[in-house]
Coordinates of C-alpha atoms and ligand atoms in Angstrom, one line a residue:
M8 CA -0.5 27.4 -21.4
T9 CA 0.6 27.5 -25.2
G10 CA 1.0 30.9 -27.2
L11 CA -2.5 30.2 -28.4
G12 CA -4.1 30.2 -25.1
W13 CA -5.4 27.5 -23.1
D14 CA -3.8 24.0 -23.7
H15 CA -7.1 21.9 -24.4
L16 CA -10.8 23.3 -24.4
W17 CA -14.1 20.8 -24.0
V18 CA -17.1 22.3 -25.5
N19 CA -20.7 20.8 -26.2
I20 CA -20.8 19.1 -22.7
H21 CA -23.1 19.2 -19.3
L22 CA -20.9 19.4 -16.0
A23 CA -21.4 17.5 -12.9
T24 CA -18.8 19.5 -11.4
M25 CA -19.7 18.3 -7.9
V26 CA -19.5 21.7 -6.6
P27 CA -22.0 21.8 -3.6
S28 CA -24.6 24.1 -5.1
T29 CA -28.4 24.8 -5.5
E30 CA -27.8 22.3 -8.8
P31 CA -28.1 18.4 -8.3
C32 CA -24.3 17.4 -8.7
G33 CA -23.7 21.2 -9.2
A34 CA -24.7 20.8 -13.0
I35 CA -23.7 23.2 -15.5
I36 CA -25.7 22.4 -18.7
D37 CA -24.0 23.3 -22.1
G38 CA -21.1 24.4 -20.4
A39 CA -17.1 24.1 -21.2
V40 CA -14.1 23.6 -19.6
A41 CA -10.3 24.8 -20.5
V42 CA -7.3 23.4 -19.1
T43 CA -3.7 24.6 -18.7
G44 CA -0.9 22.5 -17.7
D45 CA -2.5 20.3 -15.0
R46 CA -5.1 22.5 -13.9
I47 CA -8.4 23.8 -14.8
A48 CA -8.0 27.2 -16.0
W49 CA -11.7 28.1 -17.1
I50 CA -15.2 26.3 -16.3
G51 CA -18.7 27.6 -16.9
K52 CA -21.7 28.0 -19.2
R53 CA -20.5 27.9 -23.0
D54 CA -22.2 30.8 -23.9
D55 CA -20.0 32.8 -21.0
L56 CA -16.7 31.6 -22.4
P57 CA -14.5 35.0 -22.3
G58 CA -13.9 35.6 -25.9
G59 CA -16.9 33.6 -27.1
A60 CA -16.7 29.9 -28.6
S61 CA -13.9 31.2 -30.6
R62 CA -11.5 31.5 -27.8
P63 CA -8.1 30.0 -28.9
A64 CA -7.0 26.8 -27.0
A65 CA -4.1 24.4 -28.7
A66 CA -6.7 21.3 -28.8
V67 CA -10.7 22.3 -29.1
H68 CA -12.5 19.0 -28.1
D69 CA -16.6 18.3 -29.0
G70 CA -17.8 16.5 -25.9
G71 CA -20.7 15.3 -27.9
G72 CA -23.3 16.5 -25.5
R73 CA -21.5 14.1 -23.2
W74 CA -21.5 14.5 -19.5
M75 CA -18.0 15.6 -17.5
T76 CA -17.4 14.7 -14.2
P77 CA -14.3 14.9 -11.9
G78 CA -11.8 11.8 -12.3
L79 CA -13.3 9.1 -10.0
I80 CA -11.3 8.6 -6.7
D81 CA -11.2 5.3 -5.0
C82 CA -10.0 5.9 -1.5
H83 CA -9.5 2.6 0.1
T84 CA -7.8 -0.5 -1.8
H85 CA -5.5 -3.3 -1.0
L86 CA -4.8 -3.2 -4.8
V87 CA -1.0 -5.0 -4.4
F88 CA -1.0 -8.5 -3.5
G89 CA 0.1 -12.2 -3.9
G90 CA -2.2 -15.1 -5.1
E91 CA -5.9 -15.0 -4.5
R92 CA -8.5 -16.5 -2.3
A93 CA -11.2 -18.2 -4.3
R94 CA -10.8 -21.5 -2.5
E95 CA -11.5 -19.4 0.8
F96 CA -14.8 -18.1 -0.7
E97 CA -16.0 -21.7 -1.6
L98 CA -15.8 -22.4 2.0
R99 CA -17.8 -19.1 3.1
L100 CA -20.2 -20.3 0.7
K101 CA -20.6 -23.5 2.4
G102 CA -21.2 -21.5 5.7
A103 CA -18.1 -21.0 7.2
S104 CA -17.5 -17.1 8.4
Y105 CA -15.0 -14.8 7.4
E106 CA -13.8 -14.7 11.5
E107 CA -13.7 -18.3 11.3
I108 CA -11.5 -18.5 8.6
A109 CA -9.0 -16.1 9.9
R110 CA -8.9 -17.5 13.4
A111 CA -8.1 -21.0 11.7
G112 CA -5.0 -19.5 10.3
G113 CA -6.5 -18.5 6.6
G114 CA -8.2 -15.1 5.4
I115 CA -5.2 -12.1 5.6
V116 CA -2.3 -14.2 6.7
S117 CA -2.7 -16.5 3.6
T118 CA -2.3 -14.0 1.3
V119 CA 0.8 -12.4 4.0
A120 CA 2.4 -15.9 2.3
A121 CA 1.7 -15.4 -1.1
T122 CA 2.6 -11.6 -0.9
R123 CA 5.8 -12.2 1.2
A124 CA 7.0 -15.0 -1.4
A125 CA 6.2 -12.6 -4.7
S126 CA 9.1 -10.7 -6.1
A127 CA 8.3 -6.7 -6.4
G128 CA 8.2 -7.4 -10.2
E129 CA 5.6 -10.4 -9.7
L130 CA 3.4 -8.1 -7.4
L131 CA 3.4 -5.5 -10.2
A132 CA 2.4 -7.4 -13.1
A133 CA -0.3 -9.1 -10.9
A134 CA -1.6 -5.7 -9.7
R135 CA -1.3 -3.9 -13.2
P136 CA -4.6 -5.6 -14.9
R137 CA -6.4 -5.0 -11.7
L138 CA -5.2 -1.3 -11.9
D139 CA -5.9 -0.9 -15.6
A140 CA -10.1 -2.3 -14.4
F141 CA -10.3 0.7 -12.5
L142 CA -8.4 3.5 -15.1
R143 CA -11.1 2.4 -17.8
E144 CA -13.6 3.4 -15.6
G145 CA -12.8 7.1 -15.1
V146 CA -10.5 6.7 -12.1
T147 CA -7.3 9.2 -11.7
T148 CA -6.6 8.9 -8.3
I149 CA -6.2 5.6 -6.5
E150 CA -5.1 4.9 -2.6
I151 CA -3.0 1.6 -2.1
K152 CA -2.5 0.1 1.3
S153 CA 0.3 -2.1 2.3
G154 CA -0.8 -4.8 4.9
Y155 CA 0.1 -7.9 3.3
G156 CA 3.9 -8.2 4.4
L157 CA 3.9 -8.0 7.9
D158 CA 7.6 -7.2 8.2
T159 CA 9.6 -4.4 7.4
A160 CA 11.1 -5.6 4.1
S161 CA 7.8 -6.8 2.7
E162 CA 5.7 -3.8 3.8
L163 CA 8.5 -1.6 2.2
K164 CA 8.5 -4.0 -1.0
M165 CA 4.4 -3.4 -1.4
L166 CA 4.7 0.2 -1.1
R167 CA 7.4 0.3 -3.5
V168 CA 5.2 -1.7 -5.9
A169 CA 2.5 0.7 -5.2
R170 CA 4.3 4.0 -5.7
R171 CA 5.9 2.4 -8.7
L172 CA 2.1 1.9 -10.4
G173 CA 1.7 5.7 -10.2
A174 CA 4.9 6.4 -11.6
E175 CA 4.3 4.0 -14.7
A176 CA 0.5 4.4 -15.2
P177 CA -1.8 7.5 -16.0
V178 CA -2.8 8.0 -12.3
S179 CA -2.4 9.6 -9.3
V180 CA -1.3 6.7 -6.5
V181 CA -1.7 7.8 -2.5
T182 CA -0.3 5.1 0.0
S183 CA -1.1 3.8 3.3
F184 CA 1.1 2.0 5.2
L185 CA -1.2 -1.0 7.1
G186 CA 1.3 -2.9 9.3
A187 CA -1.3 -3.4 11.6
H188 CA -3.6 -5.4 9.5
A189 CA -3.3 -8.8 11.2
L190 CA -0.9 -10.7 13.2
P191 CA 1.9 -12.5 11.5
P192 CA 2.2 -16.2 12.3
E193 CA 5.6 -15.7 13.8
Y194 CA 3.8 -13.6 16.3
A195 CA 1.4 -15.8 17.3
G196 CA 0.7 -15.5 21.0
R197 CA 3.0 -12.4 21.1
Q198 CA 0.8 -9.7 19.7
G199 CA 2.3 -7.1 22.1
D200 CA 5.8 -7.9 20.4
Y201 CA 4.2 -7.3 17.0
V202 CA 2.6 -3.9 18.0
D203 CA 6.0 -3.1 19.4
L204 CA 7.8 -4.0 16.2
V205 CA 5.4 -1.9 14.2
C206 CA 5.9 1.3 16.1
T207 CA 9.2 1.0 17.1
E208 CA 10.5 -0.5 13.7
M209 CA 8.2 -0.3 10.9
L210 CA 7.0 3.3 11.3
P211 CA 10.1 4.9 11.8
A212 CA 11.3 2.9 8.4
V213 CA 8.0 3.9 6.3
A214 CA 8.3 7.7 7.4
R215 CA 12.1 7.2 6.5
S216 CA 11.2 6.0 3.3
G217 CA 8.7 8.5 2.3
L218 CA 7.0 5.8 0.8
A219 CA 3.5 6.4 3.0
D220 CA 1.2 9.1 2.5
A221 CA -0.9 7.7 5.8
V222 CA -0.7 5.1 8.1
D223 CA -3.9 2.8 8.4
A224 CA -4.8 -0.2 10.9
F225 CA -7.5 -2.6 11.4
C226 CA -9.3 -2.3 15.1
E227 CA -11.3 -5.5 15.4
T228 CA -11.7 -8.7 17.4
I229 CA -9.8 -10.5 14.8
G230 CA -7.0 -7.4 14.5
F231 CA -5.9 -4.8 16.9
T232 CA -7.5 -3.6 20.0
P233 CA -8.1 0.1 20.7
D234 CA -5.5 0.0 23.1
E235 CA -2.9 -1.3 20.4
T236 CA -4.6 1.1 17.7
A237 CA -4.2 4.0 20.2
R238 CA -0.5 3.0 20.4
I239 CA 0.2 2.8 16.4
F240 CA -1.5 6.2 15.8
T241 CA 0.7 7.9 18.7
A242 CA 3.8 6.5 16.8
A243 CA 2.4 7.7 13.9
A244 CA 1.5 11.2 15.0
S245 CA 4.9 11.3 16.6
L246 CA 6.6 10.8 12.9
G247 CA 4.2 13.4 11.5
L248 CA 2.2 10.6 9.8
K249 CA -1.6 11.1 9.3
V250 CA -3.9 8.4 10.2
K251 CA -7.1 6.7 9.0
L252 CA -9.0 3.5 10.6
H253 CA -10.5 -0.1 9.3
A254 CA -13.1 0.4 11.9
D255 CA -16.4 -1.3 13.3
Q256 CA -16.3 -4.0 10.7
L257 CA -17.6 -6.7 12.4
S258 CA -18.4 -5.4 15.8
D259 CA -18.5 -2.2 17.5
L260 CA -15.3 -1.6 19.2
S261 CA -15.6 2.2 19.0
G262 CA -12.9 2.4 16.5
A263 CA -14.4 5.1 14.5
G264 CA -14.7 7.4 17.9
L265 CA -11.2 6.2 18.6
A266 CA -10.1 7.4 14.9
A267 CA -11.6 10.6 15.3
R268 CA -10.0 11.3 18.3
F269 CA -6.8 11.1 16.8
G270 CA -7.8 13.4 14.2
A271 CA -8.1 10.8 11.2
L272 CA -8.7 11.6 7.7
S273 CA -11.3 8.8 7.6
A274 CA -12.7 5.5 9.3
D275 CA -13.4 3.3 6.7
H276 CA -16.0 0.1 6.8
L277 CA -18.3 1.5 9.9
E278 CA -21.2 -1.2 9.6
Y279 CA -21.5 -1.5 13.7
T280 CA -20.6 2.3 14.2
S281 CA -22.4 3.9 17.3
L282 CA -23.8 7.2 17.4
D283 CA -21.5 8.2 19.6
S284 CA -18.9 7.5 17.1
V285 CA -20.7 9.2 14.6
R286 CA -20.9 12.5 16.4
A287 CA -17.1 12.4 17.2
M288 CA -16.6 12.1 13.4
A289 CA -18.5 15.0 12.9
A290 CA -16.6 16.9 15.2
S291 CA -13.0 15.8 14.2
G292 CA -14.1 16.1 10.2
T293 CA -13.6 12.6 9.6
V294 CA -14.7 10.7 6.2
A295 CA -17.0 8.0 6.5
V296 CA -15.8 5.7 3.9
L297 CA -18.4 3.0 3.0
L298 CA -17.2 -0.3 1.2
P299 CA -20.5 -1.9 -0.1
G300 CA -18.3 -4.7 -1.8
A301 CA -17.2 -6.0 1.5
N302 CA -20.7 -5.7 2.9
Y303 CA -21.7 -7.7 -0.2
F304 CA -19.5 -10.0 -0.4
L305 CA -19.2 -11.0 3.8
R306 CA -22.9 -11.3 3.4
E307 CA -23.1 -8.9 6.2
R308 CA -26.7 -8.0 7.4
Q309 CA -25.7 -4.8 9.4
M310 CA -25.5 -1.8 7.5
P311 CA -23.6 1.6 8.1
P312 CA -25.7 4.4 9.7
V313 CA -26.0 6.3 6.5
A314 CA -29.0 8.4 7.9
A315 CA -27.2 9.1 10.9
F316 CA -23.8 10.2 9.0
R317 CA -25.9 12.3 7.0
D318 CA -27.6 14.2 9.6
A319 CA -24.6 14.4 11.4
G320 CA -22.9 16.2 8.2
V321 CA -20.5 13.7 8.1
P322 CA -19.0 13.8 4.8
I323 CA -19.5 10.2 3.2
A324 CA -17.2 8.4 0.5
I325 CA -17.4 5.1 -1.3
A326 CA -14.5 2.6 -2.2
S327 CA -13.9 -0.5 -3.8
N328 CA -11.5 -2.0 -0.9
C329 CA -10.2 -4.2 -3.9
N330 CA -8.7 -7.1 -2.2
P331 CA -8.5 -10.9 -2.5
G332 CA -10.3 -11.8 0.7
S333 CA -13.3 -9.6 1.4
A334 CA -13.8 -7.5 -1.5
P335 CA -12.4 -9.0 -5.2
V336 CA -13.7 -5.9 -6.5
L337 CA -12.2 -4.3 -10.0
S338 CA -15.0 -2.0 -10.5
L339 CA -15.7 1.6 -8.7
L340 CA -18.8 1.9 -10.8
L341 CA -20.4 -1.2 -9.2
M342 CA -19.7 0.4 -6.2
L343 CA -22.1 3.3 -6.6
S344 CA -24.7 0.7 -7.7
M345 CA -24.0 -1.1 -4.4
A346 CA -24.0 2.2 -2.2
A347 CA -27.3 3.1 -3.4
T348 CA -29.1 -0.4 -3.2
L349 CA -27.5 -1.7 -0.1
F350 CA -27.0 1.3 1.7
R351 CA -29.3 3.7 0.3
L352 CA -27.3 6.3 -0.8
T353 CA -28.9 9.0 -3.5
P354 CA -27.2 8.6 -6.7
E355 CA -25.8 12.1 -6.4
E356 CA -24.2 10.9 -2.7
A357 CA -22.6 7.7 -4.2
L358 CA -21.1 10.2 -6.9
A359 CA -19.9 12.5 -4.5
G360 CA -18.4 9.7 -2.3
V361 CA -16.1 8.9 -5.4
T362 CA -14.9 12.5 -6.3
R363 CA -15.4 15.2 -3.7
N364 CA -15.7 13.0 -0.5
A365 CA -13.0 10.4 -1.8
A366 CA -11.0 13.3 -2.1
H367 CA -11.4 14.7 1.6
A368 CA -10.8 11.2 2.8
L369 CA -7.5 11.1 1.1
G370 CA -6.5 14.7 2.4
L371 CA -6.5 16.0 -0.8
D372 CA -8.1 19.4 -1.6
D373 CA -6.6 20.1 -5.1
R374 CA -9.0 17.6 -6.9
G375 CA -12.7 16.2 -6.7
V376 CA -14.6 19.0 -7.9
L377 CA -14.3 20.7 -11.0
A378 CA -13.8 24.2 -10.5
V379 CA -10.7 26.7 -11.5
G380 CA -7.2 25.8 -10.1
K381 CA -8.2 22.3 -9.3
R382 CA -6.3 19.4 -11.1
A383 CA -7.3 18.6 -14.3
D384 CA -8.6 15.3 -13.8
L385 CA -11.6 14.8 -15.7
A386 CA -13.7 12.0 -16.8
L387 CA -16.3 11.9 -19.9
W388 CA -19.3 9.5 -20.1
D389 CA -21.8 8.7 -22.1
I390 CA -24.7 9.5 -20.3
A391 CA -27.9 11.3 -20.4
H392 CA -27.9 12.0 -16.5
P393 CA -25.4 11.7 -13.8
A394 CA -27.5 9.3 -11.8
E395 CA -27.0 6.8 -14.7
L396 CA -23.1 6.1 -12.6
A397 CA -25.1 4.6 -9.9
Y398 CA -27.8 2.8 -12.2
W399 CA -26.2 0.3 -14.7
I400 CA -25.1 -2.9 -13.1
G401 CA -21.9 -3.9 -15.0
H402 CA -21.8 -1.2 -17.8
N403 CA -18.8 1.0 -18.2
P404 CA -20.0 4.5 -19.8
C405 CA -16.7 6.0 -19.8
H406 CA -15.8 7.6 -23.0
A407 CA -12.6 9.5 -22.3
V408 CA -10.4 10.4 -19.3
V409 CA -7.9 13.2 -18.7
H410 CA -5.3 12.8 -15.9
G411 CA -3.2 16.0 -14.8
G412 CA -4.5 17.7 -18.0
A413 CA -3.8 14.9 -20.5
P414 CA -6.0 13.3 -22.1
R415 CA -5.4 9.5 -21.9
A416 CA -6.5 6.5 -24.1
I417 CA -9.7 4.2 -22.9
T418 CA -8.5 0.7 -23.9
T419 CA -11.4 -1.9 -23.3
Ligands
NIG17 O1 -10.9 -4.0 4.3 N1 -10.9 -5.9 6.9 C1 -9.6 -5.7 6.7 N2 -9.2 -5.7 5.4 C2 -9.6 -6.0 4.3 C3 -9.7 -7.3 4.1 C4 -8.6 -8.3 3.8 C5 -8.6 -9.5 3.4 O2 -9.5 -10.0 3.8 O3 -7.5 -10.0 2.6 C6 -11.1 -4.9 4.6 O4 -12.1 -5.5 4.0

């Protein structure tokens, strides 16, 4: 707080607070938001401003009648990686499936080779423009996974790069250790030994380093079995690390139910999730993170059971899943459009999926909605209605972004 009062005051704006209320998107028409330090200090109708609109702030901003939302949160990305897989994309267009390419030694492990070969500086330089694309769209928090190193040193290298991105860019980075993403080639035929390595060497090293905020795994026929996943989650829990899971993407191994049994923050993908698993997620409060970019890019026909999540009260988040194999996605706004068109979410549900519910998926209760005491992560949009954020395809109406109370420039 400055001697003048608040640090910033925005007026002449409409607010999509995303606080559950009787108003769609928790909207406040002709609102105002005051910020002190990195927190929201006051929010409401402009007419209700204490002291009237003349209440002093160090900086008063005229929002020009635009809409303000919470800063967007991308809760599932693999943003740090070496190389690209455009050739694999061409193979898939000719008929090869994602699983066939993986089983033939391509897929994730080809990105592992490129990521191991890259220095931390090279990974950072490659990831930064990708991150910038998300920042231009109002993203203020982003999750970044490891999982293309698959040996202790390379996994730690990836996590360090992710943390460095958060230190250098005006964005909060949340990290996940994904050592059980694929079987590295040197462990071919010895999957159990690799799971041992993950549990007894990698996880303790990751926990000691403090570089990971959670532990993830890929539970799938081309990934790790439910038993192996359970071993990894047990080891993670013994180290005090929270878990989340790539589950039921290509087949139903009851991954989402397993994640729920371990009290996972989220289960992600979920195209093949059964009703039993949906019920288990509802009981454990596990968020359903849907990834329409991968669904689209892999031409998956099976859709996640959105109506069942809705009926059971499972919170639904949406994420980009930015990665070189299943989702070379650099736009979270495009995911809102796809979530609505492919998965039949309402535009409001899609927006909640990249704000309130995405925060929940990351275990963060200090953001995702506009309310007093929450982080001042804000995005200002040139739109006439919040539904426009899911409506435009390939258009970015982001006008301004505030991260932790600090306005940041939008560079196009
Ligand atoms: O979330 N499914 C596993 N992991 C990524 C894909 C990674 C890759 O193909 O490189 C995903 O879709």
